[in-house]
PDB file of C-alpha atoms in Angstrom:
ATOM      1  CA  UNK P   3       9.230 -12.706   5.205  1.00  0.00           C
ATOM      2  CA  UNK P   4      10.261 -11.617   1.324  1.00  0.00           C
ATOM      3  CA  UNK P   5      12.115  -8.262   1.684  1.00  0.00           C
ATOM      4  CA  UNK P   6      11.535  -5.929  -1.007  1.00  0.00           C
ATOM      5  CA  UNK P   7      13.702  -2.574  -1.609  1.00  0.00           C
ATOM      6  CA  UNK P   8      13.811   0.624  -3.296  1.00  0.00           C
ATOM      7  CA  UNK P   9      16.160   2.671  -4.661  1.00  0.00           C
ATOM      8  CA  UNK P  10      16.438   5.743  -4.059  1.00  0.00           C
ATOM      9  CA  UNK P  11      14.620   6.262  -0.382  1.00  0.00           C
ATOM     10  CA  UNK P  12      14.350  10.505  -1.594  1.00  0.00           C
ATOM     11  CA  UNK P  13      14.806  12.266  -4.655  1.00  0.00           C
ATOM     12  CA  UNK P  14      15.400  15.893  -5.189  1.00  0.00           C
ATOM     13  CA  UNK P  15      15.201  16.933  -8.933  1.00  0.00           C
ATOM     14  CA  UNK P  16      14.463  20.001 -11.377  1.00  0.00           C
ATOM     15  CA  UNK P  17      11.930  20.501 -12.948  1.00  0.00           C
ATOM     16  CA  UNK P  18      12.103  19.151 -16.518  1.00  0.00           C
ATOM     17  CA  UNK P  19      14.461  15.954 -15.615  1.00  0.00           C
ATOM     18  CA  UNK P  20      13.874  12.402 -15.588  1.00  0.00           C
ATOM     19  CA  UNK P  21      14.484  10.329 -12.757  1.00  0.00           C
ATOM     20  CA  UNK P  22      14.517   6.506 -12.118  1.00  0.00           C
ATOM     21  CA  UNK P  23      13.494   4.919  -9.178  1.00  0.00           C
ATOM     22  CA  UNK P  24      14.379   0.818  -9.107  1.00  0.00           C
ATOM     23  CA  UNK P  25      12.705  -1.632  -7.190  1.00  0.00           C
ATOM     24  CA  UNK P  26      13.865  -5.185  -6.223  1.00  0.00           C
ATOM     25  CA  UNK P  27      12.758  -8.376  -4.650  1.00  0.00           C
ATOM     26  CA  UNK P  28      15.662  -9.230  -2.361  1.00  0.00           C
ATOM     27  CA  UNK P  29      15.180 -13.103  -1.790  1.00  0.00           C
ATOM     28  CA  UNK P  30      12.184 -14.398  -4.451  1.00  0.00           C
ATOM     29  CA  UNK P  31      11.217 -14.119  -8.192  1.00  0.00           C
ATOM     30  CA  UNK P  32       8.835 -11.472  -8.589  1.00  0.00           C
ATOM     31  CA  UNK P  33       6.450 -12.479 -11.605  1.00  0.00           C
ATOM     32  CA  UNK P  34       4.533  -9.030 -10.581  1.00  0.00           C
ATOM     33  CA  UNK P  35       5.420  -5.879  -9.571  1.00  0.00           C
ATOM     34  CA  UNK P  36       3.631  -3.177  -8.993  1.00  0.00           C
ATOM     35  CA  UNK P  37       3.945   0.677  -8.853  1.00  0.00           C
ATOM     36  CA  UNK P  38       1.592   3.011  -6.408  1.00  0.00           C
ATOM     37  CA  UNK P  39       1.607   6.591  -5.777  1.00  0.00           C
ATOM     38  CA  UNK P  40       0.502   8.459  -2.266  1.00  0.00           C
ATOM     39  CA  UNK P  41      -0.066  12.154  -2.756  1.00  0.00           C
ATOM     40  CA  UNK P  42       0.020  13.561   1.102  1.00  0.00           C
ATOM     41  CA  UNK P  43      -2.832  12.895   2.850  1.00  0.00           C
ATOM     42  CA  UNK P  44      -4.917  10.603   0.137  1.00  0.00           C
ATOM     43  CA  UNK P  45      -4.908   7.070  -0.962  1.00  0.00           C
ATOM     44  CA  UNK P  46      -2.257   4.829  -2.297  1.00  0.00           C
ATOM     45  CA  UNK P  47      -3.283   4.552  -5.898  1.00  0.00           C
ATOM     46  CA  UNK P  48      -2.010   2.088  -8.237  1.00  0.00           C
ATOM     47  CA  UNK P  49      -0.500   3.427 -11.126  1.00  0.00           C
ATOM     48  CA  UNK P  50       0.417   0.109 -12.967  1.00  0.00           C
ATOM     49  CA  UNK P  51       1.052  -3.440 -13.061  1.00  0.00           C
ATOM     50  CA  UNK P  52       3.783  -5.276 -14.505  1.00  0.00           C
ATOM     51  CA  UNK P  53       4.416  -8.935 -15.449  1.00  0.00           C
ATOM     52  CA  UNK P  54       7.970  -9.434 -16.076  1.00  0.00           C
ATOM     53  CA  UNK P  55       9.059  -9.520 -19.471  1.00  0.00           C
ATOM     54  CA  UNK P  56       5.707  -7.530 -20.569  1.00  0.00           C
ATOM     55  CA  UNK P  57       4.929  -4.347 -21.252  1.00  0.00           C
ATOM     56  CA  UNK P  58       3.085  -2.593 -17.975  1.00  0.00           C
ATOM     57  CA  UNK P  59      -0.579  -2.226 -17.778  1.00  0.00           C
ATOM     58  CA  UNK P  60      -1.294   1.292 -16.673  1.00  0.00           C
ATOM     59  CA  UNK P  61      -4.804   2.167 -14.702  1.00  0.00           C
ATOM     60  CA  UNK P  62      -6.758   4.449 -16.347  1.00  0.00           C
ATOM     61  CA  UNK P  63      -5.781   8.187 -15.807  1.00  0.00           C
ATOM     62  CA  UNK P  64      -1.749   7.174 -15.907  1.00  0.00           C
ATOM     63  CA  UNK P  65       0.219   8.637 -18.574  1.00  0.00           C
ATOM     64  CA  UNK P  66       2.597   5.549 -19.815  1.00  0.00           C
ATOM     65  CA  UNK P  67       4.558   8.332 -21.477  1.00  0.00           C
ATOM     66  CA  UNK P  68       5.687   9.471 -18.462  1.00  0.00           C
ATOM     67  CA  UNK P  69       5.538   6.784 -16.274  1.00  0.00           C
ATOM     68  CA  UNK P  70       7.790   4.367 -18.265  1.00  0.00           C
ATOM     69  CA  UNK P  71       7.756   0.639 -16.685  1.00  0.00           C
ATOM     70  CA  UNK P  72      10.182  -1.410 -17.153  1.00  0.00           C
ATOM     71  CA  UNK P  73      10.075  -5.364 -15.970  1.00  0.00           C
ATOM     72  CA  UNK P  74      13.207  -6.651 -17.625  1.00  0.00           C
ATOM     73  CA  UNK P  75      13.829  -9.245 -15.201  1.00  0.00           C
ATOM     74  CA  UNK P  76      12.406 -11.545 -12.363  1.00  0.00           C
ATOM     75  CA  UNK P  77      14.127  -9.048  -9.269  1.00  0.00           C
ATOM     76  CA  UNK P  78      13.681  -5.810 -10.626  1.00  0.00           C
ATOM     77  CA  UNK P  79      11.796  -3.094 -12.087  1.00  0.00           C
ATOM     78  CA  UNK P  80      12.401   0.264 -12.825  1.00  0.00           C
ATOM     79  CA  UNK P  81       9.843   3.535 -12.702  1.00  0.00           C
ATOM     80  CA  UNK P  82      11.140   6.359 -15.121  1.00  0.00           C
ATOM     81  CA  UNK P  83       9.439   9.521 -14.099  1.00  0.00           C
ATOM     82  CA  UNK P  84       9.771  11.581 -17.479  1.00  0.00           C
ATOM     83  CA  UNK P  85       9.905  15.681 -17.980  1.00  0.00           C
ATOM     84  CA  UNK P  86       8.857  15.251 -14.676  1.00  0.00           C
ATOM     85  CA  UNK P  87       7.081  18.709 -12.728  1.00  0.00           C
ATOM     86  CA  UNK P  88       6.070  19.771  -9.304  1.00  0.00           C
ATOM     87  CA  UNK P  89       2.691  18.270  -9.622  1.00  0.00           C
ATOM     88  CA  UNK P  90       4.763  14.681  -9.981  1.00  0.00           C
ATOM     89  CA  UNK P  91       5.855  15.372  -6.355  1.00  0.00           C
ATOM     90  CA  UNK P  92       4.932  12.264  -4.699  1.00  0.00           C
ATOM     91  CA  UNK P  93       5.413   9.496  -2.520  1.00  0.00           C
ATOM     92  CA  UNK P  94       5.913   6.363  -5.122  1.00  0.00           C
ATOM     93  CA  UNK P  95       5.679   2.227  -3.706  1.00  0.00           C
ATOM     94  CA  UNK P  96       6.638  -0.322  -5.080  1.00  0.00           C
ATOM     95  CA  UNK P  97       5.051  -4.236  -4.897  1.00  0.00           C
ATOM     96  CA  UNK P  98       6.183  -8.007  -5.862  1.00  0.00           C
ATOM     97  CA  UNK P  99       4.809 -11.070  -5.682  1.00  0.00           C
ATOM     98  CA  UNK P 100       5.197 -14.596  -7.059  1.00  0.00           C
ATOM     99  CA  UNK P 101       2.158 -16.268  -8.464  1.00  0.00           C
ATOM    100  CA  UNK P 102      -1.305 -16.117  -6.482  1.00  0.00           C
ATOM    101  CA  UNK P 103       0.777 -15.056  -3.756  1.00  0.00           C
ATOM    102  CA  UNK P 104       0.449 -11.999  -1.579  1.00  0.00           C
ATOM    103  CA  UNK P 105       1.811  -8.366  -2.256  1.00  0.00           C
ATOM    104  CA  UNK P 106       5.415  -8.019  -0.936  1.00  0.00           C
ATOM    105  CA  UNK P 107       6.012  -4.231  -0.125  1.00  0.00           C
ATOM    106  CA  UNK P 108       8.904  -1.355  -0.707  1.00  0.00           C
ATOM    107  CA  UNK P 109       9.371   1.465   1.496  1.00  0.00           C
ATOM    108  CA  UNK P 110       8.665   4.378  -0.830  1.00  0.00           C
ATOM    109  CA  UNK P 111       9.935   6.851  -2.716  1.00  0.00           C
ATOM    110  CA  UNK P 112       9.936  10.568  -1.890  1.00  0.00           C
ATOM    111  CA  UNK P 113      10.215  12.053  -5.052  1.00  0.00           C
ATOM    112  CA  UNK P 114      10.414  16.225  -4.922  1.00  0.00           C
ATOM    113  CA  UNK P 115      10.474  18.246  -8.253  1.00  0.00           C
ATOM    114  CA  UNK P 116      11.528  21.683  -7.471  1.00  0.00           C
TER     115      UNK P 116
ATOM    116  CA  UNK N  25     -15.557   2.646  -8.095  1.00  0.00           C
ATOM    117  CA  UNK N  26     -14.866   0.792  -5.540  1.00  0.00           C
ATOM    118  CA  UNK N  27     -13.314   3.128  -2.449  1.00  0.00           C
ATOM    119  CA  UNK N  28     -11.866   3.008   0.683  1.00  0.00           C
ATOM    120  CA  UNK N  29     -12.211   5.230   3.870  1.00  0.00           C
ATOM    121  CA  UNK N  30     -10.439   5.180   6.804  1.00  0.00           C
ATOM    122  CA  UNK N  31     -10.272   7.693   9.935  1.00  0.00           C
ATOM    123  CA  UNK N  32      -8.237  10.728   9.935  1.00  0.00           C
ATOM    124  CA  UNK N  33      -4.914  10.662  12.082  1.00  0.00           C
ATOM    125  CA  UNK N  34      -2.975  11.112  14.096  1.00  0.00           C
ATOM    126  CA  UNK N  35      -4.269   8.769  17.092  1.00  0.00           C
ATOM    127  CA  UNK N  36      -2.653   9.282  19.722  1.00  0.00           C
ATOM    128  CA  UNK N  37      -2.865   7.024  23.105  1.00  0.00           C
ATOM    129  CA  UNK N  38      -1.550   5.863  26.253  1.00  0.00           C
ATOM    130  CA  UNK N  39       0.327   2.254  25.997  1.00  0.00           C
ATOM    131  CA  UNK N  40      -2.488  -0.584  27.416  1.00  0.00           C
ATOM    132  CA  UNK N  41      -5.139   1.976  25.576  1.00  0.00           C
ATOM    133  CA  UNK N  42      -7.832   0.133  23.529  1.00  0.00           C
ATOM    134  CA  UNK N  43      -7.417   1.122  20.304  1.00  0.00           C
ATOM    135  CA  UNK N  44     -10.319   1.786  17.420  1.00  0.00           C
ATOM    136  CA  UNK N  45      -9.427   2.748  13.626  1.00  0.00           C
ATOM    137  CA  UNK N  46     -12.884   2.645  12.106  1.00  0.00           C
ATOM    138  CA  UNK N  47     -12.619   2.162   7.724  1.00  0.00           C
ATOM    139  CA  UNK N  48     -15.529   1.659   5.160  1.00  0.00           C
ATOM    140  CA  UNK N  49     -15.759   0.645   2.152  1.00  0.00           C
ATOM    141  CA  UNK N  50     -17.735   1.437  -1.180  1.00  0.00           C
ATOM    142  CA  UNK N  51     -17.952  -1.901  -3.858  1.00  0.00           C
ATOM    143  CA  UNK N  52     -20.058  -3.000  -6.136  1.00  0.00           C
ATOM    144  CA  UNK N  53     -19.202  -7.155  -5.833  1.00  0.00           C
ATOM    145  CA  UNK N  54     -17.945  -8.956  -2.824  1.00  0.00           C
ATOM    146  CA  UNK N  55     -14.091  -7.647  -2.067  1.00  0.00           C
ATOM    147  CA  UNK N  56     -12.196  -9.079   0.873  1.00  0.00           C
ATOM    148  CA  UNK N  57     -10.629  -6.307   3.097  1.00  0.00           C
ATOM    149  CA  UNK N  58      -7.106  -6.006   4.491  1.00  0.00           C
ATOM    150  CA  UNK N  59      -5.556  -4.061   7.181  1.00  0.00           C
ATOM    151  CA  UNK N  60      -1.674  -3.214   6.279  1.00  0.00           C
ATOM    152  CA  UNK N  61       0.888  -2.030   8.481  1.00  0.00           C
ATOM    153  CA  UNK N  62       3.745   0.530   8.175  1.00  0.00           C
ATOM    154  CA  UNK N  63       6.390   0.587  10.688  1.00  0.00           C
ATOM    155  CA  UNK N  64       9.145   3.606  10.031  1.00  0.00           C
ATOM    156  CA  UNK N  65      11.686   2.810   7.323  1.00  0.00           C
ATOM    157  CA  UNK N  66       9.616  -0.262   6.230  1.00  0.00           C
ATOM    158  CA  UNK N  67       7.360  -1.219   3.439  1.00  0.00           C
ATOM    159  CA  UNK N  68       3.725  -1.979   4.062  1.00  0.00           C
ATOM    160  CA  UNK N  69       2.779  -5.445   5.613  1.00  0.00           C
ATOM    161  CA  UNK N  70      -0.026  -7.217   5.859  1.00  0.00           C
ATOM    162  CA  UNK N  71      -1.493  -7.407   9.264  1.00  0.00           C
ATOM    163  CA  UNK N  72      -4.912  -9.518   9.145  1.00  0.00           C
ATOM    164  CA  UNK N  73      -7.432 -10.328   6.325  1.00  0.00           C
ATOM    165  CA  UNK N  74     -11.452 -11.118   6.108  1.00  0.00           C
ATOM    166  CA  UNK N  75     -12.256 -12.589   2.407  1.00  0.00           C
ATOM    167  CA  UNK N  76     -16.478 -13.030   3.208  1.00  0.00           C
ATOM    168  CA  UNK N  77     -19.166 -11.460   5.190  1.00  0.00           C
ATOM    169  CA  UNK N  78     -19.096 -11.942   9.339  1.00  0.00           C
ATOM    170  CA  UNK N  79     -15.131 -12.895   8.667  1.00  0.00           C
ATOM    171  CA  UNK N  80     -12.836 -12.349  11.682  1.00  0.00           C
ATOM    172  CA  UNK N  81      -9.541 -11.544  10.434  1.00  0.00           C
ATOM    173  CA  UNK N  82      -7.113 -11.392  13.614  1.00  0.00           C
ATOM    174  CA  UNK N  83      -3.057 -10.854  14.499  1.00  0.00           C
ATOM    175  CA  UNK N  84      -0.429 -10.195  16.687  1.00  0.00           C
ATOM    176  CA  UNK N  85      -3.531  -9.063  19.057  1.00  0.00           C
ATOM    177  CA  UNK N  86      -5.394  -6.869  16.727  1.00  0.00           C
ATOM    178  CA  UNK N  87      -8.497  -7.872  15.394  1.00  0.00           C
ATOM    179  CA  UNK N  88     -11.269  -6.817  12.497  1.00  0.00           C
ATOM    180  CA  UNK N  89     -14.680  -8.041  11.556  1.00  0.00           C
ATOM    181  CA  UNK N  90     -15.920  -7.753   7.888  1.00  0.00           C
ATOM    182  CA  UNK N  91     -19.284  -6.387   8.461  1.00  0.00           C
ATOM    183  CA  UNK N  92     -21.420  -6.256   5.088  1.00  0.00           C
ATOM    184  CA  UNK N  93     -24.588  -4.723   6.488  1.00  0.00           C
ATOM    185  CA  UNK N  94     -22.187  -1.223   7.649  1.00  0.00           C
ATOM    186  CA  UNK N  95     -19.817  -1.690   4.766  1.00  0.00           C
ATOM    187  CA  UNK N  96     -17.205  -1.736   7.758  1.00  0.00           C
ATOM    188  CA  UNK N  97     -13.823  -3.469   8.595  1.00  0.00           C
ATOM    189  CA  UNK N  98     -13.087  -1.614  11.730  1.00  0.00           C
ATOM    190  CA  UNK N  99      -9.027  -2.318  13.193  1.00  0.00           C
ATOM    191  CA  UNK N 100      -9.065  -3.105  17.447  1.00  0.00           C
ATOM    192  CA  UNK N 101      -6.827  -4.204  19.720  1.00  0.00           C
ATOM    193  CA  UNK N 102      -7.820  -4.179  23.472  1.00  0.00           C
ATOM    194  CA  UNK N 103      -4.321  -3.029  24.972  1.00  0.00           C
ATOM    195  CA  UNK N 104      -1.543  -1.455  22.620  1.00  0.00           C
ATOM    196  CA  UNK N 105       1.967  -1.364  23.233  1.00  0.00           C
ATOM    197  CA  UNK N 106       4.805   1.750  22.211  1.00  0.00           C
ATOM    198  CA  UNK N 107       5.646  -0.994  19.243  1.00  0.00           C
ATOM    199  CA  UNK N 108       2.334  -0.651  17.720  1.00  0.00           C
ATOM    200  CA  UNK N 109       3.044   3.151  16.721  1.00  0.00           C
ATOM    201  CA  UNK N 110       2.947   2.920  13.152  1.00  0.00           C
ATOM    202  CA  UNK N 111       0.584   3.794   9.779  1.00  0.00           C
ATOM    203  CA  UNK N 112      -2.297   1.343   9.315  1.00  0.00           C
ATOM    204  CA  UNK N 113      -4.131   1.201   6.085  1.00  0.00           C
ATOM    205  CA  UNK N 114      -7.393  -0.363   5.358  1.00  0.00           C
ATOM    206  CA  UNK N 115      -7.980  -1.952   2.182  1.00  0.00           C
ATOM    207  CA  UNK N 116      -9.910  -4.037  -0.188  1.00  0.00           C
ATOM    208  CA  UNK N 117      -9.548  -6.483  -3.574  1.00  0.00           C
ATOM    209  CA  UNK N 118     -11.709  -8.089  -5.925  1.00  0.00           C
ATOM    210  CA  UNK N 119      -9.669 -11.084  -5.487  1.00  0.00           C
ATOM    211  CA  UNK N 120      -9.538 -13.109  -1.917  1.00  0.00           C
ATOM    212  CA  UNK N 121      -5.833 -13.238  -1.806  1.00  0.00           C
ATOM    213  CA  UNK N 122      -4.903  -9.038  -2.736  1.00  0.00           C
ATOM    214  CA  UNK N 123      -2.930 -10.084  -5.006  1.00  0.00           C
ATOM    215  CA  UNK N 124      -4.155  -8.084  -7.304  1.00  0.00           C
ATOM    216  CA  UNK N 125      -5.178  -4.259  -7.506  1.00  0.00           C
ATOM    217  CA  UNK N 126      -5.705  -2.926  -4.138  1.00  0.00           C
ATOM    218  CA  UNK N 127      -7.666  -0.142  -3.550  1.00  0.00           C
ATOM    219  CA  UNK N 128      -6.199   1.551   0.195  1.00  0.00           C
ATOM    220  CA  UNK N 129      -7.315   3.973   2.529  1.00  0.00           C
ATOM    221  CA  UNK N 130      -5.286   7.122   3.006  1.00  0.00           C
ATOM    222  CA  UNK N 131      -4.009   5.269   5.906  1.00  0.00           C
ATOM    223  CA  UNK N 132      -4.010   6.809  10.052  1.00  0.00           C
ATOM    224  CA  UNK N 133      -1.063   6.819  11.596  1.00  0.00           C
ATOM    225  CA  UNK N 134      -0.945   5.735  15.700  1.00  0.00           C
ATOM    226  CA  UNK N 135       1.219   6.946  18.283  1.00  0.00           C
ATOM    227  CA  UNK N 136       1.103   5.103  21.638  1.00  0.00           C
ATOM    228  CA  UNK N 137       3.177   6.795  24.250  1.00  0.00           C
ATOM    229  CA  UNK N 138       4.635   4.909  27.662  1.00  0.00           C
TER     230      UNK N 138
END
């Protein structure tokens, strides 16, 4: 099946700092990506969708200030946590897919903001 | 909104067990459900689907029936294996396919011991 990965598998970071997590379809075009976030214990929620070469559409709730998308081509995408905090602490997935085709997972993300 | 709820882990059972991970769901149309699966180290994939009412979505020996009048997708498999420990998630789309927005459980993790 498609193999998508993510880079980096953990993250460590102070509070205050940005840090960029990339995803990448390994062997197809992604026309879509995704970007999800698991707090422990709850739901993966989707925090945005993005077409590539168009700006992200965020769900409601989502700051796209400091979640910053970016889509620039058809095997990755990037998610930019911003001033991030200890509240951003999170477990962050990444999707792809081609067109009306199914969701293609990443492995996660642990991000940790000390 | 539309919502997803899925048992509490960890499960843990005996290999050849029968295995029950009960999910419902909250929508206000007609969503198909999902179950995903989440072997360690790997991204999420999709196990089995049900797109309509009375649906039997089934694979690799598990099996789930989209049950409208419960609101229920409940995961079985009559004998599981030590390969089958892993995180399942339940979940449901507006769209028959998933691919787009998915709305997940918080997922319930299964260990099966020899």
């Amino acid at each position: 099946g498609a193999v998508v990965s993510q880079h980096p598998s953990r993250v460590i970071c102070k509070s205050g700092t940005s840090v960029k997590i990339e995803c990448r379809s390994l062997d197809f075009q992604a026309t879509t990506m995704f970007w999800y976030r698991q707090f422990p214990k709850q739901s993966l929620m989707l925090m945005a969708t993005s077409n590539e070469g168009s700006k992200a559409t965020y769900e409601q709730g989502v700051e796209k200030d400091k979640f910053l998308i970016n889509h620039a081509s058809l095997t990755l995408s990037t998610l930019t946590v911003t001033s991030a905090h200890p509240e951003d602490s999170s477990f962050y997935i990444c999707s792809a897919r081609t067109v009306l085709e199914t969701q293609y997972f990443g492995p996660g993300t642990r991000l940790l903001v000390l | 909104g539309d919502s997803v709820t899925q048992m509490e882990g960890p499960v843990t059972l005996s290999e050849e067990a029968f295995l029950t991970i009960n999910c419902t769901y909250t929508a206000t149309g007609y969503p198909s459900l999902f179950w995903y699966v989440q072997y360690p180290g790997e991204g999420l994939q999709l196990l089995l689907k049900a797109t309509k009412a009375d649906d039997k979505g089934s694979n690799k020996g598990f099996e789930a029936t989209y049950r409208k009048e419960t609101t229920s997708f409940h995961l079985e498999k009559g004998s599981v294996q030590v390969s089958d420990s892993a995180v399942y998630f339940c979940a449901l789309s507006e769209d028959p396919g998933g691919y787009n927005k998915l709305i997940f459980g918080a997922g319930t993790r299964l260990a099966v011991h020899p």
